Tab-separated table of N, CA and C in Angstrom:
chain	number	residue	atom	x	y	z
A	1359	MET	N	0.805	-1.248	0.045
A	1359	MET	CA	-0.056	-0.059	-0.010
A	1359	MET	C	0.893	1.231	0.011
A	1360	ASP	N	0.417	2.257	-0.678
A	1360	ASP	CA	1.240	3.399	-0.810
A	1360	ASP	C	0.306	4.770	-0.566
A	1361	PHE	N	0.932	5.812	-0.942
A	1361	PHE	CA	0.289	7.060	-0.730
A	1361	PHE	C	-1.122	7.184	-1.524
A	1362	ASN	N	-1.043	6.669	-2.702
A	1362	ASN	CA	-2.348	6.719	-3.486
A	1362	ASN	C	-3.424	5.922	-2.887
A	1363	THR	N	-3.075	4.807	-2.284
A	1363	THR	CA	-3.984	4.014	-1.569
A	1363	THR	C	-4.589	4.714	-0.375
A	1364	TRP	N	-3.688	5.420	0.340
A	1364	TRP	CA	-4.143	6.180	1.512
A	1364	TRP	C	-5.019	7.269	1.214
A	1365	LYS	N	-4.741	8.103	0.147
A	1365	LYS	CA	-5.528	9.341	-0.104
A	1365	LYS	C	-6.796	8.969	-0.639
A	1366	ALA	N	-6.982	7.717	-1.203
A	1366	ALA	CA	-8.335	7.206	-1.787
A	1366	ALA	C	-9.212	6.611	-0.711
A	1367	LEU	N	-8.703	6.312	0.468
A	1367	LEU	CA	-9.541	5.669	1.520
A	1367	LEU	C	-10.671	6.715	1.883
A	1368	ASP	N	-11.880	6.160	2.094
A	1368	ASP	CA	-13.001	7.029	2.442
A	1368	ASP	C	-12.760	7.888	3.655
A	1369	PRO	N	-12.168	7.390	4.750
A	1369	PRO	CA	-12.038	8.237	5.937
A	1369	PRO	C	-11.048	9.428	5.584
A	1370	VAL	N	-10.035	9.200	4.824
A	1370	VAL	CA	-9.089	10.272	4.471
A	1370	VAL	C	-9.779	11.303	3.647
A	1371	GLU	N	-10.466	10.805	2.563
A	1371	GLU	CA	-11.130	11.777	1.726
A	1371	GLU	C	-12.246	12.582	2.505
A	1372	ASP	N	-12.980	11.927	3.374
A	1372	ASP	CA	-13.965	12.569	4.218
A	1372	ASP	C	-13.439	13.591	5.093
A	1373	ILE	N	-12.377	13.318	5.849
A	1373	ILE	CA	-11.801	14.264	6.653
A	1373	ILE	C	-11.089	15.373	6.043
A	1374	ALA	N	-10.465	15.048	4.876
A	1374	ALA	CA	-9.940	16.147	4.106
A	1374	ALA	C	-10.926	17.169	3.635
A	1375	ARG	N	-12.066	16.598	3.217
A	1375	ARG	CA	-13.198	17.476	2.821
A	1375	ARG	C	-13.560	18.422	3.909
A	1376	LYS	N	-13.741	17.755	5.139
A	1376	LYS	CA	-14.202	18.521	6.293
A	1376	LYS	C	-13.076	19.595	6.691
A	1377	LEU	N	-11.882	19.330	6.332
A	1377	LEU	CA	-10.857	20.268	6.641
A	1377	LEU	C	-10.800	21.304	5.550
A	1378	GLY	N	-11.355	21.054	4.403
A	1378	GLY	CA	-11.322	21.992	3.368
A	1378	GLY	C	-9.950	21.810	2.505
A	1379	PHE	N	-9.436	20.652	2.516
A	1379	PHE	CA	-8.143	20.353	1.915
A	1379	PHE	C	-8.340	19.370	0.764
A	1380	ASP	N	-7.770	19.612	-0.409
A	1380	ASP	CA	-7.776	18.728	-1.517
A	1380	ASP	C	-6.751	17.742	-1.555
A	1381	VAL	N	-6.949	16.616	-0.838
A	1381	VAL	CA	-5.942	15.583	-0.714
A	1381	VAL	C	-5.698	14.868	-2.069
A	1382	GLY	N	-6.767	14.834	-2.793
A	1382	GLY	CA	-6.736	14.125	-4.135
A	1382	GLY	C	-5.725	14.659	-5.115
A	1383	SER	N	-5.341	15.929	-4.979
A	1383	SER	CA	-4.365	16.496	-5.839
A	1383	SER	C	-2.909	16.309	-5.392
A	1384	CYS	N	-2.779	15.790	-4.218
A	1384	CYS	CA	-1.419	15.517	-3.694
A	1384	CYS	C	-0.760	14.334	-4.375
A	1385	GLN	N	0.482	14.317	-4.603
A	1385	GLN	CA	1.183	13.283	-5.413
A	1385	GLN	C	2.264	12.529	-4.554
A	1386	GLY	N	2.188	12.575	-3.310
A	1386	GLY	CA	3.105	11.777	-2.541
A	1386	GLY	C	3.085	12.342	-1.096
A	1387	TRP	N	3.821	11.636	-0.129
A	1387	TRP	CA	3.864	12.212	1.162
A	1387	TRP	C	4.454	13.492	1.350
A	1388	GLN	N	5.591	13.755	0.704
A	1388	GLN	CA	6.267	14.999	0.802
A	1388	GLN	C	5.422	16.152	0.205
A	1389	ASN	N	4.805	15.857	-0.952
A	1389	ASN	CA	3.901	16.860	-1.541
A	1389	ASN	C	2.670	17.160	-0.699
A	1390	TYR	N	2.041	16.065	-0.121
A	1390	TYR	CA	1.010	16.292	0.888
A	1390	TYR	C	1.369	17.192	1.943
A	1391	ALA	N	2.486	16.871	2.639
A	1391	ALA	CA	3.021	17.740	3.756
A	1391	ALA	C	3.266	19.175	3.321
A	1392	ALA	N	3.850	19.413	2.171
A	1392	ALA	CA	4.163	20.704	1.662
A	1392	ALA	C	2.788	21.508	1.454
A	1393	ARG	N	1.875	20.819	0.814
A	1393	ARG	CA	0.660	21.463	0.496
A	1393	ARG	C	-0.149	21.709	1.747
A	1394	PHE	N	-0.200	20.823	2.671
A	1394	PHE	CA	-0.918	20.959	3.910
A	1394	PHE	C	-0.298	22.188	4.660
A	1395	GLN	N	1.013	22.248	4.724
A	1395	GLN	CA	1.705	23.303	5.452
A	1395	GLN	C	1.390	24.626	4.806
A	1396	ALA	N	1.424	24.662	3.550
A	1396	ALA	CA	1.163	25.905	2.737
A	1396	ALA	C	-0.306	26.347	2.970
A	1397	ALA	N	-1.219	25.439	3.010
A	1397	ALA	CA	-2.606	25.808	3.291
A	1397	ALA	C	-2.698	26.318	4.651
A	1398	ASN	N	-2.043	25.812	5.563
A	1398	ASN	CA	-2.103	26.240	6.988
A	1398	ASN	C	-1.483	27.600	7.183
A	1399	ASP	N	-0.295	27.809	6.510
A	1399	ASP	CA	0.455	29.058	6.662
A	1399	ASP	C	-0.322	30.168	5.882
A	1400	ARG	N	-0.883	29.849	4.753
A	1400	ARG	CA	-1.501	30.834	3.939
A	1400	ARG	C	-2.737	31.434	4.667
A	1401	ASP	N	-3.359	30.687	5.456
A	1401	ASP	CA	-4.580	31.159	6.127
A	1401	ASP	C	-4.262	31.375	7.614
A	1402	VAL	N	-2.988	31.530	8.002
A	1402	VAL	CA	-2.605	31.805	9.360
A	1402	VAL	C	-3.240	30.725	10.293
A	1403	GLY	N	-2.758	29.501	10.018
A	1403	GLY	CA	-3.178	28.435	10.853
A	1403	GLY	C	-4.481	27.850	10.662
A	1404	HIS	N	-5.057	28.119	9.461
A	1404	HIS	CA	-6.351	27.614	9.127
A	1404	HIS	C	-6.565	26.174	9.388
A	1405	MET	N	-5.674	25.351	8.823
A	1405	MET	CA	-5.721	23.887	8.864
A	1405	MET	C	-5.691	23.386	10.373
A	1406	VAL	N	-4.841	23.891	11.111
A	1406	VAL	CA	-4.796	23.390	12.506
A	1406	VAL	C	-6.040	23.880	13.262
A	1407	LYS	N	-6.462	25.141	13.018
A	1407	LYS	CA	-7.707	25.621	13.619
A	1407	LYS	C	-8.894	24.728	13.276
A	1408	ARG	N	-9.010	24.410	12.001
A	1408	ARG	CA	-10.099	23.673	11.525
A	1408	ARG	C	-10.070	22.232	12.108
A	1409	ALA	N	-8.798	21.703	12.236
A	1409	ALA	CA	-8.701	20.327	12.863
A	1409	ALA	C	-9.152	20.359	14.329
A	1410	LYS	N	-8.870	21.356	15.057
A	1410	LYS	CA	-9.309	21.552	16.408
A	1410	LYS	C	-10.804	21.623	16.544
A	1411	GLU	N	-11.479	22.311	15.531
A	1411	GLU	CA	-12.890	22.447	15.461
A	1411	GLU	C	-13.535	21.112	15.284
A	1412	LEU	N	-12.960	20.234	14.457
A	1412	LEU	CA	-13.474	18.934	14.133
A	1412	LEU	C	-13.420	17.917	15.255
A	1413	VAL	N	-12.593	18.222	16.199
A	1413	VAL	CA	-12.467	17.157	17.373
A	1413	VAL	C	-13.810	16.737	17.917
A	1414	GLY	N	-14.757	17.728	18.193
A	1414	GLY	CA	-16.056	17.490	18.766
A	1414	GLY	C	-17.032	16.887	17.829
A	1415	VAL	N	-16.695	16.843	16.563
A	1415	VAL	CA	-17.624	16.326	15.448
A	1415	VAL	C	-17.207	14.932	15.080
A	1416	LEU	N	-16.005	14.579	15.050
A	1416	LEU	CA	-15.604	13.232	14.563
A	1416	LEU	C	-15.900	12.186	15.498
A	1417	SER	N	-16.093	10.976	14.982
A	1417	SER	CA	-16.322	9.776	15.777
A	1417	SER	C	-14.971	9.486	16.520
A	1418	THR	N	-15.133	8.437	17.460
A	1418	THR	CA	-13.916	8.006	18.131
A	1418	THR	C	-12.957	7.227	17.164
A	1419	GLY	N	-13.468	6.656	16.045
A	1419	GLY	CA	-12.645	6.011	15.035
A	1419	GLY	C	-11.995	6.975	14.093
A	1420	GLU	N	-12.782	8.115	13.809
A	1420	GLU	CA	-12.275	9.086	12.955
A	1420	GLU	C	-11.124	9.956	13.488
A	1421	LEU	N	-11.176	10.267	14.767
A	1421	LEU	CA	-10.277	11.202	15.331
A	1421	LEU	C	-8.814	10.721	15.133
A	1422	PRO	N	-8.496	9.486	15.319
A	1422	PRO	CA	-7.090	9.077	15.013
A	1422	PRO	C	-6.710	9.172	13.598
A	1423	VAL	N	-7.552	9.204	12.669
A	1423	VAL	CA	-7.320	9.508	11.305
A	1423	VAL	C	-6.968	10.947	11.096
A	1424	LEU	N	-7.640	11.812	11.759
A	1424	LEU	CA	-7.332	13.277	11.748
A	1424	LEU	C	-5.950	13.437	12.328
A	1425	GLN	N	-5.649	12.787	13.405
A	1425	GLN	CA	-4.349	12.920	14.109
A	1425	GLN	C	-3.238	12.399	13.149
A	1426	ALA	N	-3.504	11.267	12.512
A	1426	ALA	CA	-2.393	10.759	11.587
A	1426	ALA	C	-2.310	11.644	10.414
A	1427	MET	N	-3.276	12.326	9.925
A	1427	MET	CA	-3.210	13.297	8.865
A	1427	MET	C	-2.300	14.421	9.270
A	1428	LEU	N	-2.557	14.874	10.453
A	1428	LEU	CA	-1.699	15.967	11.005
A	1428	LEU	C	-0.268	15.494	11.135
A	1429	HIS	N	-0.035	14.285	11.636
A	1429	HIS	CA	1.259	13.777	11.803
A	1429	HIS	C	1.883	13.742	10.484
A	1430	ALA	N	1.261	13.207	9.548
A	1430	ALA	CA	1.901	13.015	8.125
A	1430	ALA	C	2.265	14.390	7.467
A	1431	ALA	N	1.627	15.428	7.913
A	1431	ALA	CA	1.953	16.808	7.453
A	1431	ALA	C	2.886	17.526	8.356
A	1432	ASP	N	3.505	16.756	9.237
A	1432	ASP	CA	4.552	17.364	10.166
A	1432	ASP	C	3.936	18.308	11.211
A	1433	PHE	N	2.698	17.966	11.643
A	1433	PHE	CA	2.103	18.632	12.743
A	1433	PHE	C	1.786	17.665	13.865
A	1434	SER	N	2.769	16.855	14.270
A	1434	SER	CA	2.572	15.942	15.348
A	1434	SER	C	2.317	16.547	16.650
A	1435	ARG	N	2.879	17.655	16.977
A	1435	ARG	CA	2.677	18.366	18.253
A	1435	ARG	C	1.116	18.763	18.386
A	1436	GLN	N	0.571	19.169	17.237
A	1436	GLN	CA	-0.888	19.579	17.207
A	1436	GLN	C	-1.687	18.316	17.216
A	1437	ALA	N	-1.253	17.268	16.638
A	1437	ALA	CA	-2.033	15.962	16.818
A	1437	ALA	C	-2.140	15.490	18.237
A	1438	ASP	N	-0.968	15.625	18.982
A	1438	ASP	CA	-0.968	15.301	20.353
A	1438	ASP	C	-1.950	16.222	21.145
A	1439	GLU	N	-1.861	17.515	20.872
A	1439	GLU	CA	-2.740	18.346	21.601
A	1439	GLU	C	-4.179	18.104	21.497
A	1440	ILE	N	-4.677	17.733	20.275
A	1440	ILE	CA	-6.100	17.499	20.039
A	1440	ILE	C	-6.513	16.200	20.698
A	1441	SER	N	-5.565	15.303	20.914
A	1441	SER	CA	-5.957	14.078	21.643
A	1441	SER	C	-5.841	14.082	23.062
A	1442	GLU	N	-5.415	15.311	23.580
A	1442	GLU	CA	-5.203	15.433	25.016
A	1442	GLU	C	-4.240	14.463	25.581
A	1443	GLU	N	-3.242	13.956	24.758
A	1443	GLU	CA	-2.220	13.011	25.164
A	1443	GLU	C	-2.759	11.624	25.249
A	1444	ARG	N	-3.944	11.449	24.580
A	1444	ARG	CA	-4.519	10.052	24.636
A	1444	ARG	C	-4.484	9.348	23.274
A	1445	THR	N	-3.467	9.695	22.513
A	1445	THR	CA	-3.378	9.118	21.101
A	1445	THR	C	-3.485	7.608	21.176
A	1446	TRP	N	-2.655	6.892	21.963
A	1446	TRP	CA	-2.732	5.447	21.814
A	1446	TRP	C	-3.980	4.888	22.387
A	1447	ARG	N	-4.560	5.491	23.355
A	1447	ARG	CA	-5.895	4.927	23.929
A	1447	ARG	C	-6.977	4.996	22.759
A	1448	ARG	N	-6.919	6.126	22.039
A	1448	ARG	CA	-7.951	6.357	20.951
A	1448	ARG	C	-7.740	5.245	19.770
A	1449	LEU	N	-6.572	4.771	19.604
A	1449	LEU	CA	-6.386	3.777	18.656
A	1449	LEU	C	-7.175	2.532	18.878
A	1450	ASP	N	-7.464	2.189	20.100
A	1450	ASP	CA	-8.231	1.052	20.512
A	1450	ASP	C	-9.686	1.148	19.771
A	1451	TYR	N	-10.137	2.235	19.363
A	1451	TYR	CA	-11.480	2.388	18.847
A	1451	TYR	C	-11.411	2.559	17.354
A	1452	THR	N	-10.209	2.295	16.771
A	1452	THR	CA	-9.999	2.505	15.314
A	1452	THR	C	-9.953	1.068	14.582
A	1453	HIS	N	-10.834	0.887	13.642
A	1453	HIS	CA	-10.873	-0.346	12.955
A	1453	HIS	C	-11.045	-0.078	11.381
A	1454	GLY	N	-10.921	-1.147	10.574
A	1454	GLY	CA	-11.237	-1.088	9.190
A	1454	GLY	C	-10.415	-0.067	8.465
A	1455	ASP	N	-11.057	0.682	7.527
A	1455	ASP	CA	-10.400	1.639	6.784
A	1455	ASP	C	-9.784	2.851	7.615
A	1456	ASN	N	-10.334	3.122	8.783
A	1456	ASN	CA	-9.802	4.086	9.664
A	1456	ASN	C	-8.408	3.670	10.193
A	1457	ALA	N	-8.351	2.463	10.538
A	1457	ALA	CA	-7.068	1.896	11.076
A	1457	ALA	C	-6.040	1.716	9.895
A	1458	THR	N	-6.528	1.406	8.757
A	1458	THR	CA	-5.603	1.422	7.570
A	1458	THR	C	-5.074	2.750	7.301
A	1459	ALA	N	-5.897	3.792	7.357
A	1459	ALA	CA	-5.475	5.156	7.143
A	1459	ALA	C	-4.501	5.573	8.147
A	1460	VAL	N	-4.692	5.231	9.321
A	1460	VAL	CA	-3.744	5.625	10.467
A	1460	VAL	C	-2.328	4.972	10.274
A	1461	ALA	N	-2.409	3.697	9.965
A	1461	ALA	CA	-1.103	2.882	9.761
A	1461	ALA	C	-0.378	3.429	8.580
A	1462	LEU	N	-1.090	3.695	7.529
A	1462	LEU	CA	-0.326	4.183	6.341
A	1462	LEU	C	0.277	5.591	6.550
A	1463	ALA	N	-0.419	6.442	7.247
A	1463	ALA	CA	0.125	7.726	7.538
A	1463	ALA	C	1.288	7.673	8.399
A	1464	ILE	N	1.218	6.792	9.458
A	1464	ILE	CA	2.372	6.637	10.358
A	1464	ILE	C	3.622	6.123	9.594
A	1465	MET	N	3.353	5.083	8.777
A	1465	MET	CA	4.526	4.463	7.901
A	1465	MET	C	5.052	5.470	6.821
A	1466	ARG	N	4.207	6.231	6.227
A	1466	ARG	CA	4.538	7.163	5.118
A	1466	ARG	C	5.557	6.578	4.173
A	1467	GLN	N	5.240	5.431	3.503
A	1467	GLN	CA	6.102	4.800	2.543
A	1467	GLN	C	5.429	4.823	1.246
């Protein structure tokens, strides 16, 4: 499995849409991180602010996907902040495509 598999997973597409980010146009992990960072900087923290807003809306299985997306974009500290340091406990609630999305984002291969 690779980046193209990851970006096509329903949870990734859904959360990217909720963030207002076009993950479909990204062409690899480095390109994803660069575009995510540019979108965040261009709007003065827009992506991180939106991620924090989604915390109360996402299911317990979706939240780790959001955290993994932040991690893959080099926003690991912010991913930890939104989980209130409970990242690993939240993974217990992550299954199926959500778990696949998290694993691929962590591996970034």
